[in-house]
Every structure is written in C-alpha cells, then in structure tokens.
Short mmCIF file of C-alpha atoms in Angstrom, two decimals:
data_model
loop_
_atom_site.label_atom_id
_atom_site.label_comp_id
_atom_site.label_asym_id
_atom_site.label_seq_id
_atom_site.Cartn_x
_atom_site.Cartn_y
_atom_site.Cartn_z
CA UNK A 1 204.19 -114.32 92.37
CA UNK A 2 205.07 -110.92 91.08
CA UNK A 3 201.58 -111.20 88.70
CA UNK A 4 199.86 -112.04 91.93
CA UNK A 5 201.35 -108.92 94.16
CA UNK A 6 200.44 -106.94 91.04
CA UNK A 7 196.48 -108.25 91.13
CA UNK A 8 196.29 -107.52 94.81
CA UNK A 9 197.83 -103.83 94.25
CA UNK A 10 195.09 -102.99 91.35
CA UNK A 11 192.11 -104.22 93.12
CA UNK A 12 193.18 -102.32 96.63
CA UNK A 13 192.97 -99.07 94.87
CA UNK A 14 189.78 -97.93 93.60
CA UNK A 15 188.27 -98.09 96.98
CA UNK A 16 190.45 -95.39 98.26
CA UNK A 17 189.72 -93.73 95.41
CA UNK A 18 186.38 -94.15 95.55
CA UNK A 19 186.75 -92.64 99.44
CA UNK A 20 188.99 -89.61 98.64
CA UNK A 21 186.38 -89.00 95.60
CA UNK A 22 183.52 -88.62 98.16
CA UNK A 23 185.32 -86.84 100.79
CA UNK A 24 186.48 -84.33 97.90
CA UNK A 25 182.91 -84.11 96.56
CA UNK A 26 180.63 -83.36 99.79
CA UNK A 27 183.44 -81.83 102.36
CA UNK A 28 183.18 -78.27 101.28
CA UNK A 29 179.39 -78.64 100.73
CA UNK A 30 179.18 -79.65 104.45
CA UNK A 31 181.29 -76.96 105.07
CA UNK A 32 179.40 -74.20 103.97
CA UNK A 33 175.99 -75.85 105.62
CA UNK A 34 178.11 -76.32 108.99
CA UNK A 35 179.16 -72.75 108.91
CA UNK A 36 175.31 -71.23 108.31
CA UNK A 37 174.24 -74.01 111.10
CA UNK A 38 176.56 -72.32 113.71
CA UNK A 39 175.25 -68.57 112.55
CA UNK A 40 171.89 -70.10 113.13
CA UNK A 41 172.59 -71.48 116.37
CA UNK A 42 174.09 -68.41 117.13
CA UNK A 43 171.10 -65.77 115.98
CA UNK A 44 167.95 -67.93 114.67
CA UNK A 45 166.12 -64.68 113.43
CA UNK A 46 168.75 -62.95 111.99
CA UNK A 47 170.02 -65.98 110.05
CA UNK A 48 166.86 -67.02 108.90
CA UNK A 49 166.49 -63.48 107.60
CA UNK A 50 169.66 -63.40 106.09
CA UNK A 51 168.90 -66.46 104.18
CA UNK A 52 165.62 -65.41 102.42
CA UNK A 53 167.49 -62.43 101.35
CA UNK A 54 170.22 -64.16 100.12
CA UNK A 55 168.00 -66.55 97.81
CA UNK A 56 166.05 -63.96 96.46
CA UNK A 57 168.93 -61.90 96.17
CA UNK A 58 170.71 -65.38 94.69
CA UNK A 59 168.42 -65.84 92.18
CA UNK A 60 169.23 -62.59 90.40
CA UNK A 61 173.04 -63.63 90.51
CA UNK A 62 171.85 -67.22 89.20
CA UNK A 63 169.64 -65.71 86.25
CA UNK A 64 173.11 -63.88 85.03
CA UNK A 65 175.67 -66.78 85.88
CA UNK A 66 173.73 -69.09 83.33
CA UNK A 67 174.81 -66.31 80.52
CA UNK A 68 178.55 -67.05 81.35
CA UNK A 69 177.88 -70.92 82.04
CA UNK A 70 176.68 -71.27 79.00
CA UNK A 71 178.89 -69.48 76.39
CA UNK A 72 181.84 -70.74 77.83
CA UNK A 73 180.44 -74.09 78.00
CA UNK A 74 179.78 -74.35 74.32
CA UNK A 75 182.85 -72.02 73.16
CA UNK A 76 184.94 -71.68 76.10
CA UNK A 77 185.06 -68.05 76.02
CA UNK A 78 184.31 -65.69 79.60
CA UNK A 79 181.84 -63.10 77.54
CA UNK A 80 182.73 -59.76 80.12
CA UNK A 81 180.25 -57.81 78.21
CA UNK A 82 177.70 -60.33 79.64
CA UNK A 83 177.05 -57.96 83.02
CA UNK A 84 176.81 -54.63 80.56
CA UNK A 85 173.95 -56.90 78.51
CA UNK A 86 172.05 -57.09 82.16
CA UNK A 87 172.58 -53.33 82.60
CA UNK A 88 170.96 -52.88 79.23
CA UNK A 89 167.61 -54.71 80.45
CA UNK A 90 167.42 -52.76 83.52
CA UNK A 91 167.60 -49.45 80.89
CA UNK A 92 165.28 -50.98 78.81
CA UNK A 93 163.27 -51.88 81.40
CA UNK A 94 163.22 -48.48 83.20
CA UNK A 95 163.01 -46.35 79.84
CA UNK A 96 159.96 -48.23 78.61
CA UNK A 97 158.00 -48.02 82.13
CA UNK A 98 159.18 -43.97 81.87
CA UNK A 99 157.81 -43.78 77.92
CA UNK A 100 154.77 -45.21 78.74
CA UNK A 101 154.03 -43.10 82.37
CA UNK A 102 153.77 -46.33 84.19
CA UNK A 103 154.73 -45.80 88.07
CA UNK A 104 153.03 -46.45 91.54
CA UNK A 105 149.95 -44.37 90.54
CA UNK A 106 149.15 -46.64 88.04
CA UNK A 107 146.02 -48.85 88.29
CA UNK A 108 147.21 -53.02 89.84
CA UNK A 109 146.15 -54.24 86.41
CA UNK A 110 147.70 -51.84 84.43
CA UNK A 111 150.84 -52.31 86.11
CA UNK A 112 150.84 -55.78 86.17
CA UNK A 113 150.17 -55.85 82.34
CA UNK A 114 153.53 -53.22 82.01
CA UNK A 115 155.44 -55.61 83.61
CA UNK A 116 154.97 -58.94 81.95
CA UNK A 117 154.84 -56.66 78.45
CA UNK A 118 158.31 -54.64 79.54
CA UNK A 119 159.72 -57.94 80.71
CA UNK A 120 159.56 -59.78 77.38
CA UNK A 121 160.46 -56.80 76.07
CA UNK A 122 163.82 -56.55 77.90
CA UNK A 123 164.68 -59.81 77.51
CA UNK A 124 164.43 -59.61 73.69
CA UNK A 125 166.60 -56.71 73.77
CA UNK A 126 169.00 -58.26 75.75
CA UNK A 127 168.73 -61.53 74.03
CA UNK A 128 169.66 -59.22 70.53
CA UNK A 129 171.75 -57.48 71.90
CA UNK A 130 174.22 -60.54 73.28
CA UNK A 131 173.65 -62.43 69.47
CA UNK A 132 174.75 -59.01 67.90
CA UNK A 133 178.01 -59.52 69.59
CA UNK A 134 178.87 -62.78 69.07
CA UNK A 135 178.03 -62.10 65.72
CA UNK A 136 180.21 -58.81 65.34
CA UNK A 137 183.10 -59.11 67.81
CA UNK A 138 183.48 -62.84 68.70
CA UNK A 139 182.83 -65.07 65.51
CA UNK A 140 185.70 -63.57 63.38
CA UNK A 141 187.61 -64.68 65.89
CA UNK A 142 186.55 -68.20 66.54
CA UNK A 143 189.58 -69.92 65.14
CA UNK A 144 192.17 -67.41 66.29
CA UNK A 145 193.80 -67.61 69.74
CA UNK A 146 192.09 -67.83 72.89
CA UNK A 147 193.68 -64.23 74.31
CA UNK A 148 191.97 -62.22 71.11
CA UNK A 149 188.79 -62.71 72.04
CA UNK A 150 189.62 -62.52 75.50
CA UNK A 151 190.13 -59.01 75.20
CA UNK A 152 187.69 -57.96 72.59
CA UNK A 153 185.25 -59.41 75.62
CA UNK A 154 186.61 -56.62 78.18
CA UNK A 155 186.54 -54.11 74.95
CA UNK A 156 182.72 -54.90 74.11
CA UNK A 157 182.46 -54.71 78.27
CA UNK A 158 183.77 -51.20 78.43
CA UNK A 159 182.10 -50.09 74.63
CA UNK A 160 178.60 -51.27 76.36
CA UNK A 161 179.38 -49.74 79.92
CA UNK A 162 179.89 -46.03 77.49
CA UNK A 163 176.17 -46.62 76.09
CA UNK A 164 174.89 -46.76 79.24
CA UNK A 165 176.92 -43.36 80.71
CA UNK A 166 175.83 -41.84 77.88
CA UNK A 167 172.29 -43.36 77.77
CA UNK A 168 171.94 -42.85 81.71
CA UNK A 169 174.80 -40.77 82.96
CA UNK A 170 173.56 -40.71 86.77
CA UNK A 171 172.06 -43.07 88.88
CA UNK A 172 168.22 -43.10 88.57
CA UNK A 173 165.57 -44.88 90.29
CA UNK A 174 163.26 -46.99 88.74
CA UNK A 175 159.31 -46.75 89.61
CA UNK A 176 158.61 -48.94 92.42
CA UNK A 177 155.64 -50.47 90.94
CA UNK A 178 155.85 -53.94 93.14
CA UNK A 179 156.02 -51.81 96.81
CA UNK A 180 159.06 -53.79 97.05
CA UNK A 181 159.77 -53.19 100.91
CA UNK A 182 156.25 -54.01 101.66
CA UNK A 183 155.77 -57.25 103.95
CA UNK A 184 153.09 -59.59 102.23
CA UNK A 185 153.57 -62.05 105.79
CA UNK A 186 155.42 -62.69 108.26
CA UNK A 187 157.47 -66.61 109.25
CA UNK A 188 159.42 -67.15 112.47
CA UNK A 189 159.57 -63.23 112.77
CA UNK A 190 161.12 -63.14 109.14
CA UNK A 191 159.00 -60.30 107.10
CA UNK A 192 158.69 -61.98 103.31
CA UNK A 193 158.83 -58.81 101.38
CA UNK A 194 157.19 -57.92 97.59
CA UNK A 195 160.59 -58.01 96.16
CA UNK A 196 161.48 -61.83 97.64
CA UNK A 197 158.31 -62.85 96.25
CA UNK A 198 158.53 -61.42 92.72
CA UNK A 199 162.44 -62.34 92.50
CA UNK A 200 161.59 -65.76 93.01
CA UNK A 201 157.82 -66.03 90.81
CA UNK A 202 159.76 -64.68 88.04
CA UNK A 203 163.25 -66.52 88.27
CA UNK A 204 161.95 -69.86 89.02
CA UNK A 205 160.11 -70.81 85.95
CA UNK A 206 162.67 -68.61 83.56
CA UNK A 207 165.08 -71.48 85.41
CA UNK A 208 162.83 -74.36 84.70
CA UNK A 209 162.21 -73.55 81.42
CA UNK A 210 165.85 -72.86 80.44
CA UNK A 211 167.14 -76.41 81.83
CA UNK A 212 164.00 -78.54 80.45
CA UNK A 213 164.75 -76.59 76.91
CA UNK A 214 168.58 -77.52 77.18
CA UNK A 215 167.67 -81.14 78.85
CA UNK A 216 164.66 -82.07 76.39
CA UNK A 217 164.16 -80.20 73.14
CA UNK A 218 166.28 -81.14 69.82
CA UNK A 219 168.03 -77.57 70.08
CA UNK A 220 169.28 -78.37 73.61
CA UNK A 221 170.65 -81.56 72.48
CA UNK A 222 172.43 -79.79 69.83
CA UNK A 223 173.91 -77.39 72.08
CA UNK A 224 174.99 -79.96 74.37
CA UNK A 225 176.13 -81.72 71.06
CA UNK A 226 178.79 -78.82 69.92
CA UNK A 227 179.79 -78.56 73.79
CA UNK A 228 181.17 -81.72 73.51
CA UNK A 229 182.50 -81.71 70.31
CA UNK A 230 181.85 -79.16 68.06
CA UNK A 231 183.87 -80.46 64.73
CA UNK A 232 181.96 -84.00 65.65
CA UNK A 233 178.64 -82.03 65.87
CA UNK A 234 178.93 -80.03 62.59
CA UNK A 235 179.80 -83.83 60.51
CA UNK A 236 176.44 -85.09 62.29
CA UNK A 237 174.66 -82.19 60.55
CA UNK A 238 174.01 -79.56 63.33
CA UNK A 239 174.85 -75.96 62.26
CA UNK A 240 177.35 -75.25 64.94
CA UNK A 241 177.23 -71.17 64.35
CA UNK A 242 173.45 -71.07 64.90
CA UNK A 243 173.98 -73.71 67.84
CA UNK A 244 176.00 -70.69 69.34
CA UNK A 245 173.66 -67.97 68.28
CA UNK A 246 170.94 -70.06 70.38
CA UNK A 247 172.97 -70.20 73.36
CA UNK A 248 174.00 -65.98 73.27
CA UNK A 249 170.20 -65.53 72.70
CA UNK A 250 169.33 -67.96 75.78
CA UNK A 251 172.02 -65.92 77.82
CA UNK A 252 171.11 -62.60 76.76
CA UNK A 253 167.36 -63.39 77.49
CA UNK A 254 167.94 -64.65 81.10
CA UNK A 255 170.01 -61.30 81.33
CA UNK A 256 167.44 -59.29 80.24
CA UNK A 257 164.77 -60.70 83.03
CA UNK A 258 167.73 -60.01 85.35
CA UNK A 259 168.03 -56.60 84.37
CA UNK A 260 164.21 -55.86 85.22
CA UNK A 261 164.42 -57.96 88.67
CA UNK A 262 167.05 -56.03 89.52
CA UNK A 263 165.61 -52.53 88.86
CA UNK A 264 162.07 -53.45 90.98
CA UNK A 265 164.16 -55.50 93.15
CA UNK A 266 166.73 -52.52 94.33
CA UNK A 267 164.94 -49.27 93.03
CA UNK A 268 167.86 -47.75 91.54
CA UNK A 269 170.29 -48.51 88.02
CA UNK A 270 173.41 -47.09 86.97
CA UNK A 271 175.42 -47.49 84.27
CA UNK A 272 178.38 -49.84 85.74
CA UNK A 273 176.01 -51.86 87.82
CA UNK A 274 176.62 -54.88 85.04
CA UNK A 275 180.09 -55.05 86.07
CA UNK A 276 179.76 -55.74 90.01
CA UNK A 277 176.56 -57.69 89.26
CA UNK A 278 178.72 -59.52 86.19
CA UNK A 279 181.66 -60.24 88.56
CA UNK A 280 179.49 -61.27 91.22
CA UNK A 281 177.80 -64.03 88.51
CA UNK A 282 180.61 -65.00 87.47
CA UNK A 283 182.07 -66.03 91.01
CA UNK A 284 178.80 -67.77 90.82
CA UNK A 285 179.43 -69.79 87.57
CA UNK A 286 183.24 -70.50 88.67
CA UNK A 287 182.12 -72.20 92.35
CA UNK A 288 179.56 -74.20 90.96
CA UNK A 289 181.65 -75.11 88.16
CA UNK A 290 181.89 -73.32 84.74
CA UNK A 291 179.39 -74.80 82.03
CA UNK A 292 177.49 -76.77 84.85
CA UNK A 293 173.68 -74.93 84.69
CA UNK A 294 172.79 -76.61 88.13
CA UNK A 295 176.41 -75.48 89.55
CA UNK A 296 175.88 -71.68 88.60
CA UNK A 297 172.27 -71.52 90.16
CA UNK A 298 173.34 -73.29 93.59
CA UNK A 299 176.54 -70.73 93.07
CA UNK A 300 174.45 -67.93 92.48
CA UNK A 301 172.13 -68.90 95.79
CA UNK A 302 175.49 -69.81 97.87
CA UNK A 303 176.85 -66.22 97.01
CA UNK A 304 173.61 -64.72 97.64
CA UNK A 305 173.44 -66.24 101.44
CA UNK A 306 176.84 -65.24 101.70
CA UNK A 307 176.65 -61.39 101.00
CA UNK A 308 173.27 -61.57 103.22
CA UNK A 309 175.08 -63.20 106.23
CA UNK A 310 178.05 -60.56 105.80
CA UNK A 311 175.96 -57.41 105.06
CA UNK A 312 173.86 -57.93 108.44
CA UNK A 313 176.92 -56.92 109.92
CA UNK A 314 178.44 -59.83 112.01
CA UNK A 315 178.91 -63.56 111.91
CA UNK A 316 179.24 -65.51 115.26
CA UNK A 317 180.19 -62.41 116.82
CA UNK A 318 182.96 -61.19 114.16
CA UNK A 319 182.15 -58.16 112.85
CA UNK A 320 181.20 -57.58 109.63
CA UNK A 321 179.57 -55.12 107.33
CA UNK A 322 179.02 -54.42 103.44
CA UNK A 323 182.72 -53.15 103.05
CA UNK A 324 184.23 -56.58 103.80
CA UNK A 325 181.37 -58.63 101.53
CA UNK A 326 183.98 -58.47 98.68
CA UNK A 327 186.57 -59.94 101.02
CA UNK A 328 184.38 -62.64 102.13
CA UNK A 329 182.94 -63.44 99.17
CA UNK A 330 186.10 -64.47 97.02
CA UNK A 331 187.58 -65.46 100.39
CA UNK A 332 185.13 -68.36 100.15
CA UNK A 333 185.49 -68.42 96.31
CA UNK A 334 189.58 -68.99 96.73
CA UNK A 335 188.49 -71.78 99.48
CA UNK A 336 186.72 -73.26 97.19
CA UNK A 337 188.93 -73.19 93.72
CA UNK A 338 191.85 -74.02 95.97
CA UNK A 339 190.44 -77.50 97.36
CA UNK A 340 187.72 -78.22 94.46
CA UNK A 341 189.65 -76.76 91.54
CA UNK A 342 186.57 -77.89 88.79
CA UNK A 343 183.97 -76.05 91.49
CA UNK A 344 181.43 -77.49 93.92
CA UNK A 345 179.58 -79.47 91.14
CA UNK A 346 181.81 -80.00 88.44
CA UNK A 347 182.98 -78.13 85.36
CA UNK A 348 180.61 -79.68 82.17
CA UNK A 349 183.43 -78.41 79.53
CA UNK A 350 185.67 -80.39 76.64
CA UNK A 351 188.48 -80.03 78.86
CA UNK A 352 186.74 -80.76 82.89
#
C-alpha cells in the first residue's frame, strides 16, 4: 500500500515540473515581446525605428559580450579590462586611418580598401593585446583564489583606461568615411542609415564565423572540452593553457571589430568609452546567460532595443529620455536575474 502511494507520488511529479520548467523558460521572453508589441501598437513608426537602431546598435554590444561569455565560460573569470581592449581597437582603428590620411576625401575604393585593411588590423591588436594579459596578469594566478584575479581584472581595466588618456587624452572624432547618417532607403517611413547597414555586414559573419569555429572545428571542441572540465581535458591530451590563449585571442578579436564599428558607427572615441560599452556587454552576457554565445548576442540585441525604445524619449506615454536608459536598462536586467537567475537562455558554465 505504502509502495503503491509512493509510485503514484513519483510519477505525478515530473509533469508539473515539466510545466513550471516551461512557464520559467518562455514567460519573461514573452514578456519583453509583449512589452515592444504595446509600444508598437502605441507608435508604429517610432517603434519600428527604435528597433533597427537598437539591433544595429545591439550588435556592437553582442560583438563585445562574446569576449566576457567566453573567458568566463572556459575559466570563470569576468575579464573588466575586456571594454578597455575594445577602446584600444577604436584607437587603433582611428590612429591608422589618421597615419595613413584616409578620411571622406578619399577615393570609394580607397576607402573601402582602408577599412577591411584597418579592420584586420584592429582586431589583431586587440586579439594581442587580450592574450598579453591573460598571459601576464591572469595565468599566475590560475590556481589561486577566485577574488585575486578578480581584482587584478579591474587593475588591468584601469592600467588600460591610463593608455588610452595618455594615448588620446580628449575626445576625438573619427573620419566619417561610411556617411554614417546618410539614408541608403527608406521601409514603413523607417530611414535605414550607412551605419545600420555596415554594423550589421560586418557583425553578422564575424558572428557566424565565431560560433561555426567553436561548434565545428577541433579547436572549438577543445575549448568546449576545458569548459567542461578542464583537469579531464588536459588527461585527454588538449593543452588547456593554449585552449585559453585561443579563447582571449577569439575575444580580443571580436573586440577589436567592435572597436572600429563603434568609431564609424558613432563618430567620436574617448578614452573610458570601454567601460560604459564593457558594462553595457556585460549586462548583455549576464541576461542571456554567462558562457551561453547565443544568450550574449540575443542579450546584446535585447539591450540594444531597450536603450533605443528609452532614448526616443517615451514609452506608452511615460516619459523617458537618455538619462533614465541606465535605470531602465538594469531595471530590466534585475527583472530578469531576479526570476531567471541562470539568464534568459541558460548559463553554459561547470557550475549552471
């Protein structure tokens, strides 16, 4: 009797399980959707304007969340200097075109040849530069404990953020070699500018490639092999440290492309632009769920809308403006941690 009671208990539950799991999975998902449905309804043109902003705009934040996603998926570690390593690309980026006289005078092939040469360019750098400090500030301290290199992060963060003041101690503009507030057509009475278009012909294969690479090639195996299990993956032969050189050189490349989107894409660089844009990707990593690649490119889109919807200036009639963005933002980001602790899609890390 009590066997049988105990039978008719175990199979009742996954079910309900199985119900909450779903409810847990999509209801904040739905959420957001049903909340940019009802600023639709509310102004089609303005939303719909606010949205391709926000994805090209998103894409930028997505290019620099996979940096964070992907160190701290493999060795758990939030790398702050990550946003000063996208500052560095814009630099690079801006210095070269400056070297080499390249600006809006310059012939269309020219310039086009500038960019894809100063864009591999800058993502080398960057690339370098991120394996030069895991190699310097964050291997020593691989086996020590998890608050040492915690803070020799924020100390590369501030050392990098110095290079840049001293590098470029005022804002400066960069050429604006795409016309980047130039309309190349017109959709529902939605201008598609030069920037949307070049944020998103650049990002979208850099994204591609980087998730086929860590999906399909023996290196991506191996870094999803030391993610797992890193003591496992070193007694199945893979050489863990270069594992986790790959992965700061994948990061600091992705950075380095960010660095030049951003400088076409906005016009102007500074020298603590990595930090908002690094805080901003990070949110991005965090709600789609650390060490998930597809979670911090949805996050880095979802943030994108977000800051577009709240930078037009209202929502639903509440008004709004760029000073509250920060507000909203990681308003929606505590929503989200709060009820969906492991983000919208899942942490991918030893311990989610």
């Amino acid at each position: 009797m009590e066997a049988a009671s105990i039978t008719e208990t175990a199979s009742a539950g996954p079910p309900a399980r199985k119900l909450g799991d779903v409810i847990n999975a999509y209801a904040l998902p739905a959420l957001l959707i049903a909340a940019l449905v009802a600023q639709f309804v509310y102004d089609q043109t303005g939303t719909l304007n606010d949205i391709k902003t926000g994805l090209s705009n998103g894409t930028i934040w997505a290019l620099i969340a996979l940096g964070y996603t992907l160190v701290y998926g493999i060795v758990e570690l939030i790398n702050f200097a990550h946003g000063e390593v996208f500052m560095i690309g814009s630099f690079v980026s801006v210095s070269l075109w400056a070297t080499f006289g390249v600006d809006e005078r310059t012939g269309i092939p020219l310039m086009i040849l500038s960019i894809i040469v100063v864009l591999a360019i800058a993502m080398l750098a960057s690339g370098t530069l991120n394996v030069l400090i895991e190699r310097v500030a964050y291997r020593p301290l691989r086996n020590a404990p998890r608050l040492a290199p915690l803070i020799t992060a924020i100390g590369m963060s501030f050392i990098l953020q110095n290079v840049g003041l001293l590098w470029r101690p005022t804002p400066d503009s960069a050429p604006d070699l795409i016309g980047s507030q130039k309309d190349y057509f017109t959709i529902f009475h939605v201008g598609i500018e030069h920037s949307d278009v070049f944020a998103v012909v650049v990002t979208v294969p850099l994204l591609v490639a980087l998730l086929w690479f860590i999906g399909a090639t023996r290196y991506g195996k191996a870094m999803r092999a030391t993610a797992q299990d890193p003591d496992a993956a070193r007694l199945m032969g893979i050489d863990v440290d270069r594992t986790i050189q790959l992965t700061f050189l994948l990061g600091g490349l992705m950075a380095g492309a960010a660095g030049l989107i951003y400088a076409l894409y906005n016009g102007t660089i500074r020298f603590n632009q990595g930090f908002t844009a690094g805080l901003i990707a990070f949110t991005a990593a965090v709600m789609g769920g650390i060490g998930n690649l597809k979670g911090a490119v949805i996050g880095g889109l979802i943030i994108g809308v977000i800051q577009a919807v709240s930078d037009s200036g209202e929502y639903l009639g509440l008004p709004l403006g760029p000073q509250w963005t920060p507000a909203v933002v990681f308003g929606v980001l505590i929503m989200v941690m709060v009820f969906r602790p492991q983000g919208l899609f899942g942490e991918e890390t030893r311990e989610g």
